[in-house]
N, CA, C and O atoms as a printed pandas DataFrame, in Angstrom:
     atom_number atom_name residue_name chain_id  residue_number  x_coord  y_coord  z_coord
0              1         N          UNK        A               1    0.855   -1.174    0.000
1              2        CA          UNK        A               1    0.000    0.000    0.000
2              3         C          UNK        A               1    0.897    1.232    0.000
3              4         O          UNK        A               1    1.954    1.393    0.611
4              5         N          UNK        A               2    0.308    2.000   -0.748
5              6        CA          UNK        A               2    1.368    3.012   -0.990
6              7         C          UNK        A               2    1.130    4.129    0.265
7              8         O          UNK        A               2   -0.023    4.243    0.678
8              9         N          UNK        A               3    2.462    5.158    1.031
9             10        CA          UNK        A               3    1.993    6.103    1.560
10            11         C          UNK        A               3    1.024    7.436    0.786
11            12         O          UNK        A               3    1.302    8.038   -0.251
12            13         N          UNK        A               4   -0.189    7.629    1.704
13            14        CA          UNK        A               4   -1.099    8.488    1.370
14            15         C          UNK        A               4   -2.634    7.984    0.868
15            16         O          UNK        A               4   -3.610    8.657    0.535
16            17         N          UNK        A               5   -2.405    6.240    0.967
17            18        CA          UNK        A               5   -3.223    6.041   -0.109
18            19         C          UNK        A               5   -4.333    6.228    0.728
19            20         O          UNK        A               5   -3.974    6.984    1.631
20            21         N          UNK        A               6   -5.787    5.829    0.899
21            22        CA          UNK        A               6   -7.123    5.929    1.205
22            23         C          UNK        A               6   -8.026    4.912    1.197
23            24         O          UNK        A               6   -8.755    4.718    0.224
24            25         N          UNK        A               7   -8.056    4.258    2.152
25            26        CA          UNK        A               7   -8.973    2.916    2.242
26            27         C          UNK        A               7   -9.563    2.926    3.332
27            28         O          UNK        A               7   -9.287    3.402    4.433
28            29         N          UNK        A               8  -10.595    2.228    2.841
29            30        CA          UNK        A               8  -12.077    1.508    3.795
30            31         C          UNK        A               8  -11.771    0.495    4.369
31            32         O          UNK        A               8  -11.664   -0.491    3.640
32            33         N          UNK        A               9  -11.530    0.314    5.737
33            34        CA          UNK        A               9  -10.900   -0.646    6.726
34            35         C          UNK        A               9  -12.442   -0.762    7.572
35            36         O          UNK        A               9  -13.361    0.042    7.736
36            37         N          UNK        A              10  -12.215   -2.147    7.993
37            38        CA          UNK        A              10  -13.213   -2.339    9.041
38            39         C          UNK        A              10  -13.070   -1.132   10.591
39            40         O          UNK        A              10  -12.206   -0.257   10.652
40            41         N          UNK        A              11  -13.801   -1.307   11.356
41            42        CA          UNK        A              11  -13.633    0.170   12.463
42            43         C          UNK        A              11  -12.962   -0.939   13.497
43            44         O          UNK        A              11  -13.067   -0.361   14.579
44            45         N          UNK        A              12  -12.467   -1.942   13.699
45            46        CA          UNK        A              12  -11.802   -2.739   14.592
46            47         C          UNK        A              12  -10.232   -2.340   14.259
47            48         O          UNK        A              12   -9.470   -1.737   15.014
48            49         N          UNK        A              13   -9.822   -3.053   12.342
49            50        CA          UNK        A              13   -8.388   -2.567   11.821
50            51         C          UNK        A              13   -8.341   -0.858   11.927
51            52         O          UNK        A              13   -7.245   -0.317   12.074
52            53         N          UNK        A              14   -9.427   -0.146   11.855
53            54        CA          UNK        A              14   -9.350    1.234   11.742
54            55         C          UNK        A              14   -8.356    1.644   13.284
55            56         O          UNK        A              14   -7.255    2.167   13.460
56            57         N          UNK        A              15   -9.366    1.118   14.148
57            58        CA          UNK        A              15   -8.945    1.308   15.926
58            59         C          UNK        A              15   -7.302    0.680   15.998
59            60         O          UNK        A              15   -6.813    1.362   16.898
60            61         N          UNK        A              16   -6.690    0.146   15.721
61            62        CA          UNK        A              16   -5.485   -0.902   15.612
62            63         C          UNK        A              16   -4.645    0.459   15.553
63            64         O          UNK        A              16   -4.025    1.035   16.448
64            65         N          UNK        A              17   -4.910    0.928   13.599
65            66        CA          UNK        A              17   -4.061    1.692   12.827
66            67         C          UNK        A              17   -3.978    2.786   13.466
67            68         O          UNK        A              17   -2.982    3.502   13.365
68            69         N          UNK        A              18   -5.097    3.116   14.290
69            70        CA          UNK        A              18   -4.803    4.693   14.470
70            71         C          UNK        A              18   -4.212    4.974   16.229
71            72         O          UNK        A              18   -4.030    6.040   16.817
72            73         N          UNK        A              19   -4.075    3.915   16.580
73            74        CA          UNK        A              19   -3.211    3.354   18.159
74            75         C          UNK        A              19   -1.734    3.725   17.822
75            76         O          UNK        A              19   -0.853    4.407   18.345
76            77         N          UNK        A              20   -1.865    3.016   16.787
77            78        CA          UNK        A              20   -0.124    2.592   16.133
78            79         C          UNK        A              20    0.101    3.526   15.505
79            80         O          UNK        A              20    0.980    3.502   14.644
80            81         N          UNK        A              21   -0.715    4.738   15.791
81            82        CA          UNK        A              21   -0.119    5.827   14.399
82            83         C          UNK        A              21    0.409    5.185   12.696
83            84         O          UNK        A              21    1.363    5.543   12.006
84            85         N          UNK        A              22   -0.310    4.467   12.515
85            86        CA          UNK        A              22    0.101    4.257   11.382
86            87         C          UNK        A              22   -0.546    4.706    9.912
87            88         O          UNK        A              22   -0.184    4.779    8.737
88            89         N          UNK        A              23   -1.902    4.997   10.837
89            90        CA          UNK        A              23   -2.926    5.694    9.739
90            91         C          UNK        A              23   -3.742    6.904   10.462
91            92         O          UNK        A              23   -4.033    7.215   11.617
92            93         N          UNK        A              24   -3.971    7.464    9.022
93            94        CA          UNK        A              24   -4.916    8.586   10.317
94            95         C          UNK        A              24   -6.563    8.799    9.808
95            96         O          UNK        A              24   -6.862    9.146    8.665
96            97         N          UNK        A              25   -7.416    8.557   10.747
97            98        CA          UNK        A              25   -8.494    8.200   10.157
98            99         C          UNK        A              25   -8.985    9.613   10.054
99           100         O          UNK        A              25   -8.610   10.620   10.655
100          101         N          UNK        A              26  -10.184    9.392    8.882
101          102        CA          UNK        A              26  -11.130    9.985    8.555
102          103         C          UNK        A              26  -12.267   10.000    8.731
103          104         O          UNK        A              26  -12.717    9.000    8.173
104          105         N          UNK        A              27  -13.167   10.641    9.263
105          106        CA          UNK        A              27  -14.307   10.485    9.795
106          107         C          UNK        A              27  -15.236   10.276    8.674
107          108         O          UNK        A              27  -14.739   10.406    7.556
108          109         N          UNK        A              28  -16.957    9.868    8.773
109          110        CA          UNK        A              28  -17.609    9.760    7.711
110          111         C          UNK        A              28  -18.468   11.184    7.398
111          112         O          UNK        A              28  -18.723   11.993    8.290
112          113         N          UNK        A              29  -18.716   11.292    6.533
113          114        CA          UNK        A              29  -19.648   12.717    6.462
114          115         C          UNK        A              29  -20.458   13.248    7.296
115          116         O          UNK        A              29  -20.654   14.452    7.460
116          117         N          UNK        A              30  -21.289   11.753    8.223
117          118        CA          UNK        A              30  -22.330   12.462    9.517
118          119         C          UNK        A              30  -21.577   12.873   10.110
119          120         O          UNK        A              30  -22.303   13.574   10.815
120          121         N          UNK        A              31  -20.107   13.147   10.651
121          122        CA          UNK        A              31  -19.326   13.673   11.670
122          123         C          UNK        A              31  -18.813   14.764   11.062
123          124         O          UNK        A              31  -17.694   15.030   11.501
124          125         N          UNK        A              32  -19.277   15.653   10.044
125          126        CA          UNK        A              32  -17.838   16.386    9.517
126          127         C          UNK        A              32  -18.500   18.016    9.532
127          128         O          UNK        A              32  -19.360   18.085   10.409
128          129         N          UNK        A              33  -18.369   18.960    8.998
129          130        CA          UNK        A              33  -17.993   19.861    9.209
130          131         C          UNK        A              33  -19.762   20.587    8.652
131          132         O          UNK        A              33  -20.563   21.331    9.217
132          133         N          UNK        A              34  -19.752   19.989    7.485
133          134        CA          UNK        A              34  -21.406   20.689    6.612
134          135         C          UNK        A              34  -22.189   19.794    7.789
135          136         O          UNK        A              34  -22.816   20.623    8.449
136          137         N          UNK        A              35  -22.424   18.439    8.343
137          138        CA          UNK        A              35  -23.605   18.011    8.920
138          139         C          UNK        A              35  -23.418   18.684   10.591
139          140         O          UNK        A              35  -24.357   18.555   11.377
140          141         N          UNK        A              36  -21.920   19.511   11.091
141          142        CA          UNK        A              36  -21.801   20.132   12.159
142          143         C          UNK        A              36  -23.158   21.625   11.777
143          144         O          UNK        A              36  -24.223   21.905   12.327
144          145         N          UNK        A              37  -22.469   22.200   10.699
145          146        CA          UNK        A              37  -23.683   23.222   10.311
146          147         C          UNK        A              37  -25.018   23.141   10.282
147          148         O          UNK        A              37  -25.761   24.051   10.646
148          149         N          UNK        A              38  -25.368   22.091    9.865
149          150        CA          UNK        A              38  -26.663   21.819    9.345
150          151         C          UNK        A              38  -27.462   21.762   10.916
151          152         O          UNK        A              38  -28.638   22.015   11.178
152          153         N          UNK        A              39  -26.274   21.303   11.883
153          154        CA          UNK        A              39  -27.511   20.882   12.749
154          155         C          UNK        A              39  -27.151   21.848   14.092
155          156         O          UNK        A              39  -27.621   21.480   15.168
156          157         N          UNK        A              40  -26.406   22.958   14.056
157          158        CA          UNK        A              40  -26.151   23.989   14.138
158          159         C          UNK        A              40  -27.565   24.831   13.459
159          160         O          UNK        A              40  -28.186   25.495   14.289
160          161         N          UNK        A              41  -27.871   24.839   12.643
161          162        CA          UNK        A              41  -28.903   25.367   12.022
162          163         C          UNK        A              41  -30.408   25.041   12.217
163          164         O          UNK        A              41  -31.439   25.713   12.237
164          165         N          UNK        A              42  -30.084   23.649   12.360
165          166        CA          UNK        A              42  -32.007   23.283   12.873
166          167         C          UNK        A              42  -31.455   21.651   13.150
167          168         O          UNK        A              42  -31.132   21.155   12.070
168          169         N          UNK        A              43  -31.313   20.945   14.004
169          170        CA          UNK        A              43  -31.278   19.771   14.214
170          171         C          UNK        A              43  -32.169   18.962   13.889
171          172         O          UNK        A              43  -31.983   17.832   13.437
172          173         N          UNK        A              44  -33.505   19.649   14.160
173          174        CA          UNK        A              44  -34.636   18.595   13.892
174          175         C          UNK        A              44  -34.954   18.384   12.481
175          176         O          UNK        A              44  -35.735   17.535   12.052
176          177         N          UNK        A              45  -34.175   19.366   11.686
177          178        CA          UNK        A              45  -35.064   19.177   10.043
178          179         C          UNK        A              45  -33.977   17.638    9.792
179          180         O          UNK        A              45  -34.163   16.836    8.877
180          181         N          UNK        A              46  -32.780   17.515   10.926
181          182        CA          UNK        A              46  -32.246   16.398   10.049
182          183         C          UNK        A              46  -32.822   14.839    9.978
183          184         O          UNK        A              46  -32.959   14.271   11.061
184          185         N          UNK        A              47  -33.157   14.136    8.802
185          186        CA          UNK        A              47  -33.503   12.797    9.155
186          187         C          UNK        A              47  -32.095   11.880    9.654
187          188         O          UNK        A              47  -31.520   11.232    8.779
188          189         N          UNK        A              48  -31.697   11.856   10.720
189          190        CA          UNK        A              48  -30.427   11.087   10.821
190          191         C          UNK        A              48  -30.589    9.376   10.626
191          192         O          UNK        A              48  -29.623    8.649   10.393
192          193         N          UNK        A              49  -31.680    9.000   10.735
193          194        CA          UNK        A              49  -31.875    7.456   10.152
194          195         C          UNK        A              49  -31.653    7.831    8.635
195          196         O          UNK        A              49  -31.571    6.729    8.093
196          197         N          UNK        A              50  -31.558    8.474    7.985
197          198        CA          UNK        A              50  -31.365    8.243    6.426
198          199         C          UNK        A              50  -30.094    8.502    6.184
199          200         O          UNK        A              50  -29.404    7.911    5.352
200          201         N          UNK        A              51  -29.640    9.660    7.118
201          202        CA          UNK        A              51  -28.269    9.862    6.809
202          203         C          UNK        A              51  -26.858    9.138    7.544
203          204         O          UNK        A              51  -25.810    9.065    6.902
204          205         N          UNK        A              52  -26.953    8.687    8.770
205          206        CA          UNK        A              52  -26.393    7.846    9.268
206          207         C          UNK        A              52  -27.191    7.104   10.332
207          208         O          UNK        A              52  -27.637    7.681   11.324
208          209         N          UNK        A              53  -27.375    5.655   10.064
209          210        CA          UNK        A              53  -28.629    4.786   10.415
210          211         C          UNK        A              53  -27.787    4.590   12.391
211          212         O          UNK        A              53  -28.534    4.472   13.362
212          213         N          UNK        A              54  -27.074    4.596   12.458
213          214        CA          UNK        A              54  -26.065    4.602   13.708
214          215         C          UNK        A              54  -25.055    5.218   14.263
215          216         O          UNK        A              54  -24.075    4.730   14.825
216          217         N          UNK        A              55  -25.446    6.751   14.010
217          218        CA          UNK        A              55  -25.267    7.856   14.320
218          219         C          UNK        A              55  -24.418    8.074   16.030
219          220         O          UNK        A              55  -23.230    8.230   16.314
220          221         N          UNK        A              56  -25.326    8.014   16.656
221          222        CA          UNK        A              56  -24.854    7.808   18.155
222          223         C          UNK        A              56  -23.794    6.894   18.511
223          224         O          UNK        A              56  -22.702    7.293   18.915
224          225         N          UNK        A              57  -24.145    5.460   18.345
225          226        CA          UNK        A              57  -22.851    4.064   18.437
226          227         C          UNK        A              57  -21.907    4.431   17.455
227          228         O          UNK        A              57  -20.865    4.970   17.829
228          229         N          UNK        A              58  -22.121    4.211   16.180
229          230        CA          UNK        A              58  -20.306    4.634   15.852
230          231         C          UNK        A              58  -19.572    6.243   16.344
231          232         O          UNK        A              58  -18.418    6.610   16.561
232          233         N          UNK        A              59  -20.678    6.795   16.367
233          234        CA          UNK        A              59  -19.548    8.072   17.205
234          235         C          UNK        A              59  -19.169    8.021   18.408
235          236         O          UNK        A              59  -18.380    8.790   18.958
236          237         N          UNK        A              60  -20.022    6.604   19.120
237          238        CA          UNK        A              60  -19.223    6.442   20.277
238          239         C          UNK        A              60  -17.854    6.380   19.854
239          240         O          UNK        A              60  -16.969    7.231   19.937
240          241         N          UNK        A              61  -17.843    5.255   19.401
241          242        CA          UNK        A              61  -16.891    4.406   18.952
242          243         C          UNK        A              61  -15.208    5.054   18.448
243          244         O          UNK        A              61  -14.042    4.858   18.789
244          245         N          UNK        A              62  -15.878    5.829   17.543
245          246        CA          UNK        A              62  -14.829    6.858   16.768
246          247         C          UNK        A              62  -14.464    7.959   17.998
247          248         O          UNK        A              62  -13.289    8.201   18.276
248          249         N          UNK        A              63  -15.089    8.314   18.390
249          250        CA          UNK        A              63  -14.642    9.533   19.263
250          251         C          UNK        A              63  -13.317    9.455   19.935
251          252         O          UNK        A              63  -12.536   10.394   19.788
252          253         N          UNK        A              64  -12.898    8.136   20.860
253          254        CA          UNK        A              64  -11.882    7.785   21.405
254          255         C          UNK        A              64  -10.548    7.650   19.903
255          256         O          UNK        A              64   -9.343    7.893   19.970
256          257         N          UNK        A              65  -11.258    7.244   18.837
257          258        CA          UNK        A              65  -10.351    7.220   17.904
258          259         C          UNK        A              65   -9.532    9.009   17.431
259          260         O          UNK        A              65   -8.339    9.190   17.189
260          261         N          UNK        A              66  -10.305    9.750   17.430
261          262        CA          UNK        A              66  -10.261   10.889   16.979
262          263         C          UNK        A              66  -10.503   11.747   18.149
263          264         O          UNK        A              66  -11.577   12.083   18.648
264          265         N          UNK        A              67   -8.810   12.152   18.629
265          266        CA          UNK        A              67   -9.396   12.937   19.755
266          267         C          UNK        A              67   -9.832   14.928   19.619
267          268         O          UNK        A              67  -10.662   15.524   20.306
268          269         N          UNK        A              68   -8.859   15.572   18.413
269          270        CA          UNK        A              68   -9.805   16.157   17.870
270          271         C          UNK        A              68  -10.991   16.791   17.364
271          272         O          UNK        A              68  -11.473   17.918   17.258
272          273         N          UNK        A              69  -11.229   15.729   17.127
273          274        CA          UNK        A              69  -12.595   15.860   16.373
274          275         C          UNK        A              69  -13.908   16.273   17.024
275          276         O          UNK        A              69  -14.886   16.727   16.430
276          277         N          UNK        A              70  -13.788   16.050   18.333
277          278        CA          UNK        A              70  -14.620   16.434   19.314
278          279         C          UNK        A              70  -15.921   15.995   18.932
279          280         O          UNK        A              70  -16.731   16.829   18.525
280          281         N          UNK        A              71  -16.230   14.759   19.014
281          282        CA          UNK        A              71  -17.514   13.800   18.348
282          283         C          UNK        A              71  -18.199   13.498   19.171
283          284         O          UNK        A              71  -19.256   12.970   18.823
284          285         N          UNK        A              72  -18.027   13.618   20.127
285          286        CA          UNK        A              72  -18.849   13.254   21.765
286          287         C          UNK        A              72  -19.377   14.553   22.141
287          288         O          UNK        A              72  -20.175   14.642   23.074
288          289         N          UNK        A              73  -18.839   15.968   21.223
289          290        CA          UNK        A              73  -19.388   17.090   21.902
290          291         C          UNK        A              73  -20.806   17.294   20.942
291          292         O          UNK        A              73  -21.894   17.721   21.331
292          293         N          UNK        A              74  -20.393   16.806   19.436
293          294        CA          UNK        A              74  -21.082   16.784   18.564
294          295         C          UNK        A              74  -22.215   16.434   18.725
295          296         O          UNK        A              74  -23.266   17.051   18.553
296          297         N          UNK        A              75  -21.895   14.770   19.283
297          298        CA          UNK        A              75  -23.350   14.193   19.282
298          299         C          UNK        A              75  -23.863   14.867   20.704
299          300         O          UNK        A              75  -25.036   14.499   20.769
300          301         N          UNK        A              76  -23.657   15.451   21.560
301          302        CA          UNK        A              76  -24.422   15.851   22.662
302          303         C          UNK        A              76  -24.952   17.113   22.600
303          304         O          UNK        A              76  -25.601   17.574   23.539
304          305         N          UNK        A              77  -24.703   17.831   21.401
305          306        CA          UNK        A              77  -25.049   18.748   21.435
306          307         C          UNK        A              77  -26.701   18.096   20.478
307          308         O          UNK        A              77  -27.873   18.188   20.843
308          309         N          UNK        A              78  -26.046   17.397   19.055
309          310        CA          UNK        A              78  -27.354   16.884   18.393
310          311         C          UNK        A              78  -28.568   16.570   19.202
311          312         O          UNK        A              78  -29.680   17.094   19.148
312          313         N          UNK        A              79  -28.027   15.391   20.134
313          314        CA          UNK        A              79  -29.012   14.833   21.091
314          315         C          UNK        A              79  -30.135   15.995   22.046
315          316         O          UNK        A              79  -31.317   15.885   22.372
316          317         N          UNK        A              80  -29.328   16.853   22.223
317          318        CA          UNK        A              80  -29.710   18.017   23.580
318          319         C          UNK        A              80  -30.603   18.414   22.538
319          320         O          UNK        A              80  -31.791   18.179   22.758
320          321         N          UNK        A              81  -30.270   19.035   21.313
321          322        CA          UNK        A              81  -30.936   19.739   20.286
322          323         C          UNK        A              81  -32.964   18.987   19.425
323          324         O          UNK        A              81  -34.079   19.385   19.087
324          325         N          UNK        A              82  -31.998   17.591   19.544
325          326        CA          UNK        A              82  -33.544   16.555   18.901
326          327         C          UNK        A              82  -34.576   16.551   19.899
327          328         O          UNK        A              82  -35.770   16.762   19.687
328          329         N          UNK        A              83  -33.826   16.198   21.426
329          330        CA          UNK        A              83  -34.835   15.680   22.476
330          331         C          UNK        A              83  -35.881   17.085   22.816
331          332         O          UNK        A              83  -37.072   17.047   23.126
332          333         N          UNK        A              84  -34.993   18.308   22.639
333          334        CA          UNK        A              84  -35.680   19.951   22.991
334          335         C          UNK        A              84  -37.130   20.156   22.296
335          336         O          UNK        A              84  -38.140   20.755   22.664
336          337         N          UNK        A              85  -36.732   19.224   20.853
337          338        CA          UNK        A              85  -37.831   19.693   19.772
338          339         C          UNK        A              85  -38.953   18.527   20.257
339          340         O          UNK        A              85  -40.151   18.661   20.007
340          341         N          UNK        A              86  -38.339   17.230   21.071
341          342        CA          UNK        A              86  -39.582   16.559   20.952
342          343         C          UNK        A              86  -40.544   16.714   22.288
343          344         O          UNK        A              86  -41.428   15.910   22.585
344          345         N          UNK        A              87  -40.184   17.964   23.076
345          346        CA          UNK        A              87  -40.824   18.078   24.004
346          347         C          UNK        A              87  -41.345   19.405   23.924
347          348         O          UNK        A              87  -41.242   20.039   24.974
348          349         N          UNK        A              88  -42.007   20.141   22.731
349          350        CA          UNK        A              88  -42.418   21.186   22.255
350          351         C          UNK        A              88  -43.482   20.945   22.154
351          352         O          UNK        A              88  -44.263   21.777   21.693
């Protein structure tokens, strides 16, 4: 594998590679920067079952992977934001 290249690893080899510094992961689009906006903007218009069906569990998951990324602040803010609208 060449350096730089870009592959789809299971999230077990993902967790391995990114221990070992050997890779540096990338998050999937529900974690990234436009779905930070979007729900910054209105949380509830998002359907997150369409857009990431396991939204909450893999960002558990990833969060410890990516310390950065601040994915645990993400989803608590989403969560704080969905549960607000369903008690309106």
């Amino acid at each position: 594998i060449e350096a730089g290249a870009i592959l789809e690893v299971p999230l077990w080899l993902a967790r391995i590679l990114a221990r070992s510094r050997t890779a540096t992961i990338i998050l999937p689009r529900c974690y990234g920067q436009s779905m930070r906006e979007e729900v910054r903007a209105g949380a509830e218009s998002i359907a997150l079952m369409e857009v990431a069906p396991h939204f909450y569990g893999l960002g558990e998951k990833l969060s410890g992977m990516t310390p950065t990324a601040r994915i645990a602040d993400f989803m608590s803010t989403t969560f704080r934001k969905r549960l607000a609208m369903m008690y309106e």
